[in-house]
mmCIF file of C-alpha atoms and ligand atoms in Angstrom:
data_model
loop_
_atom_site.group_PDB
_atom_site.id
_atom_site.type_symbol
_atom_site.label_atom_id
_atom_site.label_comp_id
_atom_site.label_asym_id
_atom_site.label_seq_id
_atom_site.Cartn_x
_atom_site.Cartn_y
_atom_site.Cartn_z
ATOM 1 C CA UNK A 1 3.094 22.608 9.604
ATOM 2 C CA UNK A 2 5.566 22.239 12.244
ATOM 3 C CA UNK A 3 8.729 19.520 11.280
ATOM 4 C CA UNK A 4 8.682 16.252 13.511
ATOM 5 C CA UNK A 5 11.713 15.055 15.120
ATOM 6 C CA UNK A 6 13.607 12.417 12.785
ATOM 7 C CA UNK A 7 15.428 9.106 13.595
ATOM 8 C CA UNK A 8 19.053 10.710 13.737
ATOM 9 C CA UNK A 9 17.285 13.216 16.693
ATOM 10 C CA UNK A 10 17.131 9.995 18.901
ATOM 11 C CA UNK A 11 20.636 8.200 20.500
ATOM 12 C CA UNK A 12 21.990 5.329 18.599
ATOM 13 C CA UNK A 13 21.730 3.461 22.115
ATOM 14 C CA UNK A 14 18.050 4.266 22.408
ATOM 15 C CA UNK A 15 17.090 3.103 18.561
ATOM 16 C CA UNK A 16 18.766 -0.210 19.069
ATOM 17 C CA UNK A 17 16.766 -0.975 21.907
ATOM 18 C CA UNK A 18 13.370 0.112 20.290
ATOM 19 C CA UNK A 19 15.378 -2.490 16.714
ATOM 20 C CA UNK A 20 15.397 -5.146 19.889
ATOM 21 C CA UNK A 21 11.586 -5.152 20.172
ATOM 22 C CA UNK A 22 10.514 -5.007 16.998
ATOM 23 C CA UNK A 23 9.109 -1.640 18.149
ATOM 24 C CA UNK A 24 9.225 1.986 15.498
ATOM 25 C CA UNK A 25 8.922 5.737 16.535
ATOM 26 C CA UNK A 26 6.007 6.973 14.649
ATOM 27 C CA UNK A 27 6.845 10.429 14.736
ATOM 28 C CA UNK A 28 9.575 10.068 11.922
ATOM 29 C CA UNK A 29 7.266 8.399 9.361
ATOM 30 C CA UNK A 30 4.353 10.351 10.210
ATOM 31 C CA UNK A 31 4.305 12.585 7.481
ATOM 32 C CA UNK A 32 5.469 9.988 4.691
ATOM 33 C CA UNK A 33 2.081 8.218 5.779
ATOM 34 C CA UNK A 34 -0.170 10.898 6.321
ATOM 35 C CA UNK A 35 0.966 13.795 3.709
ATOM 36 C CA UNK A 36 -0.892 16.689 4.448
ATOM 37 C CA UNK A 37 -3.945 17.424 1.671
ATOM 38 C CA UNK A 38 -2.591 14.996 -0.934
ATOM 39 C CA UNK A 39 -2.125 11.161 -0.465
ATOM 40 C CA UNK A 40 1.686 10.259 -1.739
ATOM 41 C CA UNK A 41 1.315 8.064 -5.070
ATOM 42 C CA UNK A 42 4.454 5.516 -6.727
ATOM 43 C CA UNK A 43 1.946 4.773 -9.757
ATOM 44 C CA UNK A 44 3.960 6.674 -12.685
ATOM 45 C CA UNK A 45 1.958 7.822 -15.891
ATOM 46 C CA UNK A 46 3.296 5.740 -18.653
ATOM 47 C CA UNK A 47 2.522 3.915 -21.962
ATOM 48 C CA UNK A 48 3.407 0.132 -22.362
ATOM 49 C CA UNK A 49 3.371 0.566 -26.436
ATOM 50 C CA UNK A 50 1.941 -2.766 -27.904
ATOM 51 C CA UNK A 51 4.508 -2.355 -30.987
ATOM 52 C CA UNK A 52 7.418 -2.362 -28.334
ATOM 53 C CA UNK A 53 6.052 -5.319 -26.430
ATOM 54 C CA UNK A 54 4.647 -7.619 -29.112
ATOM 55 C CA UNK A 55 7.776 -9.177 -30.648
ATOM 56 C CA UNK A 56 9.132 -9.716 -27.271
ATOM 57 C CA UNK A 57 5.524 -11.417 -26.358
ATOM 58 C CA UNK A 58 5.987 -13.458 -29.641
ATOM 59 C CA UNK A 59 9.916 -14.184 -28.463
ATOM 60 C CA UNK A 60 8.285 -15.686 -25.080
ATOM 61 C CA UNK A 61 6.265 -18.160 -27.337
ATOM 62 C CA UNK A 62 9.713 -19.449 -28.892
ATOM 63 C CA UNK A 63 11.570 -19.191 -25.923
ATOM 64 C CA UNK A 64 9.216 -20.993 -23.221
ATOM 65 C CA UNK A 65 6.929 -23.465 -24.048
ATOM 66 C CA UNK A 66 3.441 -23.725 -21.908
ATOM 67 C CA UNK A 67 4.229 -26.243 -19.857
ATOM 68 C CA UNK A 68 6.892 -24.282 -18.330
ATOM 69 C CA UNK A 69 4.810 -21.124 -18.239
ATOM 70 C CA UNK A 70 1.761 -21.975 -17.325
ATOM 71 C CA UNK A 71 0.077 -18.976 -18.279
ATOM 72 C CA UNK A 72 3.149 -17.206 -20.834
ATOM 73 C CA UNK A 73 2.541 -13.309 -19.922
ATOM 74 C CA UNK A 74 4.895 -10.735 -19.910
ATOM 75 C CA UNK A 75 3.830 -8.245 -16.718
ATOM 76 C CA UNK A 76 3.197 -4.652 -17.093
ATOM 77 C CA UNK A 77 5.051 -3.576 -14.044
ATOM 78 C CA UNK A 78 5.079 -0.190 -12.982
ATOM 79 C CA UNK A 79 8.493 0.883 -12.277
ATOM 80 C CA UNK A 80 7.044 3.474 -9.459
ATOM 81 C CA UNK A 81 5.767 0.562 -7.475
ATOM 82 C CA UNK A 82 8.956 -1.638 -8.378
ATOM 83 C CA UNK A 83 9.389 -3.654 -11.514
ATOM 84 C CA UNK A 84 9.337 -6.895 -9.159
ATOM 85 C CA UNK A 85 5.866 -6.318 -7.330
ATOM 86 C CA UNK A 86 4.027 -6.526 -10.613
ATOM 87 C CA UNK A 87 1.665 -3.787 -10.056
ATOM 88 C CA UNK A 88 0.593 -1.395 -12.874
ATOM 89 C CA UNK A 89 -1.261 0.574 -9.979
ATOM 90 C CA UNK A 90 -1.642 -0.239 -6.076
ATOM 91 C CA UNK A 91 -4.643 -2.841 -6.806
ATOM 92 C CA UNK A 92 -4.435 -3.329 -10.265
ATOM 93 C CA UNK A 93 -2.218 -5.905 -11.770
ATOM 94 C CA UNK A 94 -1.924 -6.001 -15.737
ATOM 95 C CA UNK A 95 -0.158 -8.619 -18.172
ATOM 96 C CA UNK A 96 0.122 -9.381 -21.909
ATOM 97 C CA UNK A 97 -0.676 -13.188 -22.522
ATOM 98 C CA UNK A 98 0.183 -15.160 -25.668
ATOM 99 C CA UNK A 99 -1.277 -18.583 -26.430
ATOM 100 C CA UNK A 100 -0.216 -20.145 -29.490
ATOM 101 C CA UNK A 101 -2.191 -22.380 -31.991
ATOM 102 C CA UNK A 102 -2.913 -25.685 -30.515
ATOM 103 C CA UNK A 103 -1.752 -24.697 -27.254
ATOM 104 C CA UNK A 104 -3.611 -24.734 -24.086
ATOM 105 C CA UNK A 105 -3.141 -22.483 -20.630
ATOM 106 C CA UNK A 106 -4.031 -25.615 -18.158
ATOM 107 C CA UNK A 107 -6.851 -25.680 -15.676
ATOM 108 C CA UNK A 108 -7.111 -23.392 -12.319
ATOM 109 C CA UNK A 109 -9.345 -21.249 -10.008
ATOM 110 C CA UNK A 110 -7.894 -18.226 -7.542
ATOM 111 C CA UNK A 111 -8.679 -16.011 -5.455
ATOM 112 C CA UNK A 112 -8.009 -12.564 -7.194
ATOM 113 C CA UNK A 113 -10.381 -11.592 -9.975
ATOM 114 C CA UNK A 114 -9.276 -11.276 -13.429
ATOM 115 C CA UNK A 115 -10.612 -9.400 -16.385
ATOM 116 C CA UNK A 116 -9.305 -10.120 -20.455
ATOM 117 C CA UNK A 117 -9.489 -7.686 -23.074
ATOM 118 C CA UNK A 118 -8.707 -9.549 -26.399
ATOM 119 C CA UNK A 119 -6.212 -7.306 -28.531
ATOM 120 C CA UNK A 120 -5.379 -9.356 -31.066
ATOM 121 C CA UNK A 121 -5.743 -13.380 -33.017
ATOM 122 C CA UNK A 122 -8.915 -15.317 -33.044
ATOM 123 C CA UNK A 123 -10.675 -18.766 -32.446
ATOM 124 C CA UNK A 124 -9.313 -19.027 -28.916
ATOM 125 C CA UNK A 125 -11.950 -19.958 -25.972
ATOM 126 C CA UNK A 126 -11.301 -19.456 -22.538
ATOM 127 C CA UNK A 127 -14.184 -21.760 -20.304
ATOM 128 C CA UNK A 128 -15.105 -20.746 -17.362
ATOM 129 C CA UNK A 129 -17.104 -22.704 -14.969
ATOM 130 C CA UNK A 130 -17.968 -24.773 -18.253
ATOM 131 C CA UNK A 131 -19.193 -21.971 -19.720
ATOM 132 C CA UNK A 132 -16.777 -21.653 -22.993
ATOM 133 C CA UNK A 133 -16.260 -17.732 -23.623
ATOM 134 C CA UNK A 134 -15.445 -16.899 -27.465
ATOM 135 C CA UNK A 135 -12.222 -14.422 -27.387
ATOM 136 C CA UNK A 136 -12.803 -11.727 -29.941
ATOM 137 C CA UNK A 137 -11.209 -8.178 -30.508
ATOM 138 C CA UNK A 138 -11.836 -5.804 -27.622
ATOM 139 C CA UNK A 139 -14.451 -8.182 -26.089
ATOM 140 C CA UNK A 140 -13.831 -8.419 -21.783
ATOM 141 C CA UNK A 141 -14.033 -11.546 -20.444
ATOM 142 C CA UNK A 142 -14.801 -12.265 -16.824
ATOM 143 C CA UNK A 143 -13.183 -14.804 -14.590
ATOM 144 C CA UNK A 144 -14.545 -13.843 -10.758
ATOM 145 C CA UNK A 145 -12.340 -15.043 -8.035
ATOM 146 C CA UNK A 146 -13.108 -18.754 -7.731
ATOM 147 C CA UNK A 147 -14.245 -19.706 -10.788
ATOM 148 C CA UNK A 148 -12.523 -22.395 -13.012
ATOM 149 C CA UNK A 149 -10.911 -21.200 -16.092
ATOM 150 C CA UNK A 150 -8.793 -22.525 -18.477
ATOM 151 C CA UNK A 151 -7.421 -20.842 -22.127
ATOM 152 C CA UNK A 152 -8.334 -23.068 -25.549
ATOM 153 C CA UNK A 153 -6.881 -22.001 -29.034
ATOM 154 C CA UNK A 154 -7.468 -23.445 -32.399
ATOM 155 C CA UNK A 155 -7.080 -20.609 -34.077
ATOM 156 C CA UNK A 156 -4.835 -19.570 -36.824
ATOM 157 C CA UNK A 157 -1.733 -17.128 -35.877
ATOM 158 C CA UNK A 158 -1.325 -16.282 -31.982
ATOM 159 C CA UNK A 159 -4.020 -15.427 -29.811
ATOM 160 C CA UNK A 160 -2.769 -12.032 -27.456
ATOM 161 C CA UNK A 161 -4.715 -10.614 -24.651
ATOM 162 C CA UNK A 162 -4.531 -8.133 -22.248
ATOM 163 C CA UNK A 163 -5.011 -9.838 -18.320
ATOM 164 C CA UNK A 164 -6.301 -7.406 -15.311
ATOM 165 C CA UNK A 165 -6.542 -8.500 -12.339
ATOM 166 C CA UNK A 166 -7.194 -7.356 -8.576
ATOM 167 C CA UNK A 167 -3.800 -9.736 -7.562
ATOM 168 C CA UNK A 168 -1.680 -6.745 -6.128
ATOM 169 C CA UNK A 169 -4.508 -6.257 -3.500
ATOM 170 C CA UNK A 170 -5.453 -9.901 -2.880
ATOM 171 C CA UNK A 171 -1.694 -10.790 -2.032
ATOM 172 C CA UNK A 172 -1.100 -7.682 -0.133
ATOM 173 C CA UNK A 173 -4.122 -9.231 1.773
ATOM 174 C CA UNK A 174 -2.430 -12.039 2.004
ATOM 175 C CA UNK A 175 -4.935 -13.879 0.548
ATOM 176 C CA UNK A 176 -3.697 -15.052 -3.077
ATOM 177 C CA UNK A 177 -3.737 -18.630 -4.027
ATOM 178 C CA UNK A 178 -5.050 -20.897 -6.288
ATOM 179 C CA UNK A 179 -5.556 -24.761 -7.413
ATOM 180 C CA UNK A 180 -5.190 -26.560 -10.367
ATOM 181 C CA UNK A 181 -8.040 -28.822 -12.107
ATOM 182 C CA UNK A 182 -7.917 -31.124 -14.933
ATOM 183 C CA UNK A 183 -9.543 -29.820 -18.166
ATOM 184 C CA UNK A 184 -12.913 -28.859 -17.755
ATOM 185 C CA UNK A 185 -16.297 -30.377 -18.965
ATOM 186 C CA UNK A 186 -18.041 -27.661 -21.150
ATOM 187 C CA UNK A 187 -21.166 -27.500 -19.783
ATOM 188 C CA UNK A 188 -22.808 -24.864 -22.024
ATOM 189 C CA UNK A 189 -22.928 -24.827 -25.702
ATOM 190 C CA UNK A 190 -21.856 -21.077 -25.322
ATOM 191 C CA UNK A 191 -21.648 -17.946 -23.086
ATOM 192 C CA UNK A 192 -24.636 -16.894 -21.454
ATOM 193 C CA UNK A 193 -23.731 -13.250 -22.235
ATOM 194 C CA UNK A 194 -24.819 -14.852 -25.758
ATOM 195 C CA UNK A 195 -27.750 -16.587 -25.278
ATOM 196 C CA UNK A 196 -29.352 -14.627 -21.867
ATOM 197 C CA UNK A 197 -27.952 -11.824 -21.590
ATOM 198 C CA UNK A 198 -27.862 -10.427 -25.210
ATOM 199 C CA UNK A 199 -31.074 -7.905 -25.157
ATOM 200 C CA UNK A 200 -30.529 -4.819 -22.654
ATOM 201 C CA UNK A 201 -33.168 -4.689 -19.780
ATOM 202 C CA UNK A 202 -34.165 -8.225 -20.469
ATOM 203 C CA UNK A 203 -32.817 -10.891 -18.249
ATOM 204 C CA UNK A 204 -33.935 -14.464 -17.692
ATOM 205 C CA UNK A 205 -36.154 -15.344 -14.972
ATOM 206 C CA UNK A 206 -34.550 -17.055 -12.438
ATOM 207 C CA UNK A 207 -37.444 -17.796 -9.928
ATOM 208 C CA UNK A 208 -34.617 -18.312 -7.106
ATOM 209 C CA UNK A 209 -32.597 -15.741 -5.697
ATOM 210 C CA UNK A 210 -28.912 -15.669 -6.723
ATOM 211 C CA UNK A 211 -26.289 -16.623 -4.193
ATOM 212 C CA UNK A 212 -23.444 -14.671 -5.106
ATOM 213 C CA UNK A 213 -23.287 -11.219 -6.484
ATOM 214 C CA UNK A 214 -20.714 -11.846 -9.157
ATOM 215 C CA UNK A 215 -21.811 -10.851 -12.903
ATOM 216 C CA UNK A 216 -23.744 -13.844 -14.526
ATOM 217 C CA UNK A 217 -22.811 -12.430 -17.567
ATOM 218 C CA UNK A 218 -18.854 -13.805 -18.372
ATOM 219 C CA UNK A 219 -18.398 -12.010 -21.662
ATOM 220 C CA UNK A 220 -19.026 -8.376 -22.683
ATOM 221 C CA UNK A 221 -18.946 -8.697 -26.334
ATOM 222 C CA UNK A 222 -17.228 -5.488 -28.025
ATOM 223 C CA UNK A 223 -19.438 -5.337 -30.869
ATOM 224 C CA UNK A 224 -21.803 -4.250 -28.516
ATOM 225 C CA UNK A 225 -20.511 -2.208 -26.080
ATOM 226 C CA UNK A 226 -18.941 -0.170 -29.537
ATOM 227 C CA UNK A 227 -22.717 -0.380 -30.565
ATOM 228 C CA UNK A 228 -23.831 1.306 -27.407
ATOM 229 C CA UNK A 229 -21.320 4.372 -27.809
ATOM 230 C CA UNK A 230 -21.798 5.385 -31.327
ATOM 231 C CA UNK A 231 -25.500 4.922 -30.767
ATOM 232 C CA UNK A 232 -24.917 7.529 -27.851
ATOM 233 C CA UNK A 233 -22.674 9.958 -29.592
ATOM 234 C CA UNK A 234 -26.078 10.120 -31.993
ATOM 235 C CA UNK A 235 -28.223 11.300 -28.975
ATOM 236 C CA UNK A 236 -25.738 13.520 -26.916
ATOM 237 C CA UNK A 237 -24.064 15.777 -29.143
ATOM 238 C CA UNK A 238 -22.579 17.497 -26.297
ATOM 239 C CA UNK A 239 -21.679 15.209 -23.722
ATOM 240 C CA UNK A 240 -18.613 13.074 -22.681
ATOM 241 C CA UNK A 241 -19.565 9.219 -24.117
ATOM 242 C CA UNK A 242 -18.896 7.171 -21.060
ATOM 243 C CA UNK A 243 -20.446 3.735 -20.181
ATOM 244 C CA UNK A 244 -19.626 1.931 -17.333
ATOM 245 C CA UNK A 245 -19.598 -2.546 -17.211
ATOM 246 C CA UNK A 246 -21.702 -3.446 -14.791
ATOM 247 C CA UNK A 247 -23.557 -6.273 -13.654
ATOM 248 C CA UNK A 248 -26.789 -6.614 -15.564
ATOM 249 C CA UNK A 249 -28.885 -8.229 -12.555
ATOM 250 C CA UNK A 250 -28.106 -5.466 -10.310
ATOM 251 C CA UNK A 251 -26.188 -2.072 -11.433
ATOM 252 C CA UNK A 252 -23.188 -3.256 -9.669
ATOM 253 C CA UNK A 253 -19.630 -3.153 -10.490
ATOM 254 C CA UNK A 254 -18.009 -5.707 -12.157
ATOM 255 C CA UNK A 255 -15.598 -6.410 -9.179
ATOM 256 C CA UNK A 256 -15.679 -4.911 -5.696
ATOM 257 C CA UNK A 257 -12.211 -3.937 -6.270
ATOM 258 C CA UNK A 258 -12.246 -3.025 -9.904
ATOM 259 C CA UNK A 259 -14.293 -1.113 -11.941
ATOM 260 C CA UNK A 260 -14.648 -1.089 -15.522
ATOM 261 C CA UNK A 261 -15.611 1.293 -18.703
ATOM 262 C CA UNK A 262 -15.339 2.115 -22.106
ATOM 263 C CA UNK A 263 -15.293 5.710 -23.857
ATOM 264 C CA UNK A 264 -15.413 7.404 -27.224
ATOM 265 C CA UNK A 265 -13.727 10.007 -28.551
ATOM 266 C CA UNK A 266 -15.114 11.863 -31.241
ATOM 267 C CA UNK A 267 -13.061 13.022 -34.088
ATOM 268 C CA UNK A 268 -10.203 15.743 -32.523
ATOM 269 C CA UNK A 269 -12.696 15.780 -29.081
ATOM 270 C CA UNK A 270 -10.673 16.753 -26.002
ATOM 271 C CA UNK A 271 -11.430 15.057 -22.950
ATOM 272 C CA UNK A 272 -11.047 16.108 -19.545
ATOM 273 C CA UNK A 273 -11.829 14.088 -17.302
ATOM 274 C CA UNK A 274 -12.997 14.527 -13.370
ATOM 275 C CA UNK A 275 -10.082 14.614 -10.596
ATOM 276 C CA UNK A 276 -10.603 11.491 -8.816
ATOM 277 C CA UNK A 277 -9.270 9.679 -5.684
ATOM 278 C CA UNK A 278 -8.437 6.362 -7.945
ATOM 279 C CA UNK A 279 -5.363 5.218 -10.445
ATOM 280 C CA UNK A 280 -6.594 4.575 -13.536
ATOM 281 C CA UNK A 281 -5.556 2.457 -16.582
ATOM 282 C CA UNK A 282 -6.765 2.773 -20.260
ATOM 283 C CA UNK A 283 -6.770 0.491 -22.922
ATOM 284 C CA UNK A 284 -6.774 1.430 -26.524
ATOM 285 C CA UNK A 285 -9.265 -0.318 -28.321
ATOM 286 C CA UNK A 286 -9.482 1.774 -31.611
ATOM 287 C CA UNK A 287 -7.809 5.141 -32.427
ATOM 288 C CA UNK A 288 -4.959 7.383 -31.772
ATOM 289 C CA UNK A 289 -4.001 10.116 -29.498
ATOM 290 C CA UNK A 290 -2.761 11.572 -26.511
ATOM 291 C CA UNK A 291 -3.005 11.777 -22.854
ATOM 292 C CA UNK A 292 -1.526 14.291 -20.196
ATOM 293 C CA UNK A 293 -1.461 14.406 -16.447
ATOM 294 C CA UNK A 294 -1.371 17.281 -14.544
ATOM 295 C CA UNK A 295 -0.774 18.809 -17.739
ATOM 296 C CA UNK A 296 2.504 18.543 -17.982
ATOM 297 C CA UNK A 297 3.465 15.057 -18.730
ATOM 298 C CA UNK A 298 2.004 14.452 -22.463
ATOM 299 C CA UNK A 299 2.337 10.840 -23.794
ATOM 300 C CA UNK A 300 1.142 9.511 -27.224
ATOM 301 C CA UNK A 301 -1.027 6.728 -27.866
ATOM 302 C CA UNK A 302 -2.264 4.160 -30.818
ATOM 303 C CA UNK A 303 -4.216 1.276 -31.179
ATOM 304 C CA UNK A 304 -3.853 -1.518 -28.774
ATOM 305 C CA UNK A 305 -1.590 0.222 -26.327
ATOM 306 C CA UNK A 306 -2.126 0.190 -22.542
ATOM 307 C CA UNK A 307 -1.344 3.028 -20.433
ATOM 308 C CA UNK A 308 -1.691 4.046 -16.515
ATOM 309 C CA UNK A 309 -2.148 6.926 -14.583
ATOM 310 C CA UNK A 310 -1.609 8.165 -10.706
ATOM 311 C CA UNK A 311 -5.026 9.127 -9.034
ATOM 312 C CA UNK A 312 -5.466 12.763 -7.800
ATOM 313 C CA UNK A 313 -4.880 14.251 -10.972
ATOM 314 C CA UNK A 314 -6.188 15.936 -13.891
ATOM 315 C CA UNK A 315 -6.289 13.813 -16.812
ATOM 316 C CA UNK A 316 -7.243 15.103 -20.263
ATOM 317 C CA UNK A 317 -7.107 12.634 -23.109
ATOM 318 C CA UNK A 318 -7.219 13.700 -26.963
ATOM 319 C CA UNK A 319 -8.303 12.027 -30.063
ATOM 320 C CA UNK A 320 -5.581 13.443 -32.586
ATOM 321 C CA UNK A 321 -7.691 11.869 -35.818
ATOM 322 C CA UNK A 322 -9.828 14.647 -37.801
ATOM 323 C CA UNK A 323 -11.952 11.428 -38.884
ATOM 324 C CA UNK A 324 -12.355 8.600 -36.590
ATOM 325 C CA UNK A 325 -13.492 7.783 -33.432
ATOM 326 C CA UNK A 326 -10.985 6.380 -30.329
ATOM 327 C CA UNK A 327 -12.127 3.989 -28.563
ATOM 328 C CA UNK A 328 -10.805 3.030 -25.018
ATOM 329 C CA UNK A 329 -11.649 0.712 -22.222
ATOM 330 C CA UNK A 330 -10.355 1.965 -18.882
ATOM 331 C CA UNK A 331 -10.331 -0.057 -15.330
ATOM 332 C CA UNK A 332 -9.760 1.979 -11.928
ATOM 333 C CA UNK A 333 -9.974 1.278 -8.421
ATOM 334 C CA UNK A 334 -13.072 3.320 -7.792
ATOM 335 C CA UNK A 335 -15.590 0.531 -6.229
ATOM 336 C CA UNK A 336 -12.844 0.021 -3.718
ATOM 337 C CA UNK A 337 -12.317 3.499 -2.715
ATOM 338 C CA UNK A 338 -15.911 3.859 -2.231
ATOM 339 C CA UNK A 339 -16.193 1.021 -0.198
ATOM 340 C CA UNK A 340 -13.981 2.382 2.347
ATOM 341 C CA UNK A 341 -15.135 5.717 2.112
ATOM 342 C CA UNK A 342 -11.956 7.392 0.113
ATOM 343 C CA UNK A 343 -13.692 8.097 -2.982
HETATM 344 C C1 1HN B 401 -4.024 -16.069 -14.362
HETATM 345 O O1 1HN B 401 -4.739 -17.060 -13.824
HETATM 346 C C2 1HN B 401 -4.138 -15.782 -15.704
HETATM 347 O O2 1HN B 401 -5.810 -17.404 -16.072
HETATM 348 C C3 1HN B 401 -3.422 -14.759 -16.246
HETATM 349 O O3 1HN B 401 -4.976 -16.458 -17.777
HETATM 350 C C4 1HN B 401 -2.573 -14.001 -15.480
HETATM 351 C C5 1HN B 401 -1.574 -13.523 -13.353
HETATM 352 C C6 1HN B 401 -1.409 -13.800 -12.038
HETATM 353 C C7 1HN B 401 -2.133 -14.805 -11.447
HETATM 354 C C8 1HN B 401 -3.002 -15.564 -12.193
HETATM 355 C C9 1HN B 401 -5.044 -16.608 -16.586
HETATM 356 C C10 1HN B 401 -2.432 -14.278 -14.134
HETATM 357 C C11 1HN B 401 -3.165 -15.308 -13.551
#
C-alpha cells in the first residue's frame, strides 16, 4: 500500500484557498475513510455496571424533579464516540430511566424507535397508542417511531429501565424530532401482546391487510421469551440457545435499524460467537460472567448490567456459575447493515 500525500505536502497558500471554498483534498483522508480490509471503529468494549450507576440514577430522582426532566435518564455514552454524542454504538443509543412512584414521564411521539427492557420496580405502565403496556422484569417494550407513548407508575419503590433507541442514526439523518400530546386515552384494556398475540403461530385474523410493517405486538413479555430458551436448551443439547424478536406477522426484525435477541448460557457454557460486521450491546437479564473481545480485553459481568462491543470482532461470552443459567438480551445493528449490503 503505497502512502498518500498529506496536508503539510501542499503550500500553506494553496490550502487557504481550497479553506476559501469550502473545498478538501481527498487524498489526505483517504485512508482514515477507507482503511484497507478492516472498517475503523470508536465503539469501545465496556461495562456500564448497574451497581455503579443505580445510586446516581436514584440521586437524579432527588435532584431533578420530572417536570424539569422530562424523561430523567442518565445516558450510556460511549466515550469512543464522545461522551457528548450519546451513542453507546454508531446507531444505537442507550439510557437508564427512573420514574418514581406517582410520577409520570408526559406525553410524546418521535421519530427514532425506542426499545425498554425493565431491570428493576414494578406497577409502572407505559401506553402506547392507547395500548397500556405492563412493565415487568426483563420484559421489552416497543415504542415504533411515531407512536404516542407516555410512562405511568403507581407502583411501590422506583420503577428503572433500560431505553434503546435508533436516535444516534435518526439525528445523524437529520431527521430526529418529536411532539408533545396531552395524556392519552387508554384505548385497550391491555397489551395486545396479551390478549392476541400470546399463543406462538396463532395470530388474529385481520381480514385487511396491514399498513405499516411495524410489530403489532408492543410487549415481549420475559416470562416467555425465558420460557422459550429453557424449553430449547431441553431439545438442543449441543447447540448455542439463541432466539431472535421478531415481528410475529411476518419474520421481520423488530426495527429496520435494530435488531433484537435473547440468549442462554448454560451452567459454565462458553460462548463464541460469529465475527460479524455489526456493534453489539448485551443486557444482563439473569446471571454472571464474562465477556472478551478479540481475546484480549476480558470484562466481568452480573445481573442487570449493560455492556457494548465494537463490530468485527471475536466475541466469546462465559457463564462463570457451575449452577445457573445467564440470561442476556442483546440489540445490534444487523438489519441495517443488511439493508445496505454491509452485513
Ligand atoms: C424518549 O422518548 C424516552 O419515551 C426515553 O421514555 C429516552 C431518549 C432520547 C429521545 C427520546 C421515553 C429518550 C427518548
Amino acid at each position: 500500500m503505497t502512502s498518500l500525500g498529506t496536508l503539510e505536502d501542499l503550500p500553506q497558500s494553496y490550502r487557504d484557498k481550497l479553506t476559501e471554498l469550502n473545498l478538501v483534498p481527498l487524498w489526505p483522508n483517504m485512508r482514515a475513510v477507507l482503511p484497507h480490509k478492516v472498517p475503523s471503529r470508536k465503539t469501545q468494549t465496556l461495562n456500564w455496571h448497574f451497581n455503579d450507576l443505580r445510586p446516581l440514577l436514584i440521586e437524579a430522582g432527588d435532584l431533578t424533579p420530572m417536570e424539569k426532566a422530562e424523561r430523567r435518564v442518565l445516558v450510556l455514552a460511549n466515550p469512543g464516540h464522545g461522551l457528548t454524542n450519546m451513542q453507546a454504538t454508531p446507531s444505537i443509543y442507550m439510557g437508564l430511566q427512573l420514574i418514581l412512584p406517582g410520577e409520570t414521564a408526559p406525553n410524546h411521539r418521535h421519530t427514532p424507535n425506542a426499545v425498554r427492557i425493565i431491570i428493576e420496580g414494578e406497577g409502572a405502565t407505559t401506553i402506547v397508542d392507547g395500548e397500556p403496556c405492563v412493565m415487568e422484569r426483563g420484559d421489552l417494550i416497543l415504542t415504533p417511531s411515531g407512536k404516542w407513548h407516555e410512562h405511568q407508575h403507581e407502583g411501590d419503590g422506583p420503577i428503572i429501565w433500560l431505553d434503546i433507541l435508533d436516535l444516534p442514526l435518526i439525528y445523524q439523518l437529520e431527521g430526529s424530532w418529536a411532539i408533545e400530546g396531552k395524556a392519552q386515552n387508554q384505548t385497550l384494556k391491555r397489551d395486545k401482546s396479551f390478549a392476541e398475540y400470546s399463543a406462538a403461530g396463532v395470530v388474529p385474523e385481520l381480514g385487511f391487510q396491514r399498513e405499516n410493517t411495524d410489530s403489532p405486538m408492543l410487549r415481549y413479555p420475559w416470562a416467555k421469551t425465558r420460557d422459550c430458551l429453557v424449553e430449547m436448551a431441553k431439545h438442543y443439547p449441543n447447540s448455542p440457545l439463541r432466539i431472535a424478536y421478531v415481528n410475529p406477522e411476518n419474520g421481520a426484525s423488530l426495527f429496520p435499524s435494530i435488531g433484537f435477541g435473547a440468549m442462554m448460557l448454560r451452567p459454565n457454557e462458553t460462548l463464541s460467537l460469529p465475527k460479524r460486521t455489526t456493534a453489539c450491546v448485551f443486557h444482563i437479564v439473569e446471571g454472571q460472567g464474562a465477556l472478551s473481545v478479540d481475546t484480549n480485553n476480558v470484562i466481568q459481568w452480573t445481573e442487570k448490567d449493560t455492556l457494548s462491543a465494537p463490530g468485527y470482532t471475536e466475541i466469546i461470552l462465559w457463564n462463570e456459575s457451575s449452577t445457573e443459567p445467564a440470561f442476556i438480551i442483546t440489540a445490534d445493528e444487523a438489519p441495517l447493515h443488511r439493508y445496505l449490503g454491509i452485513f
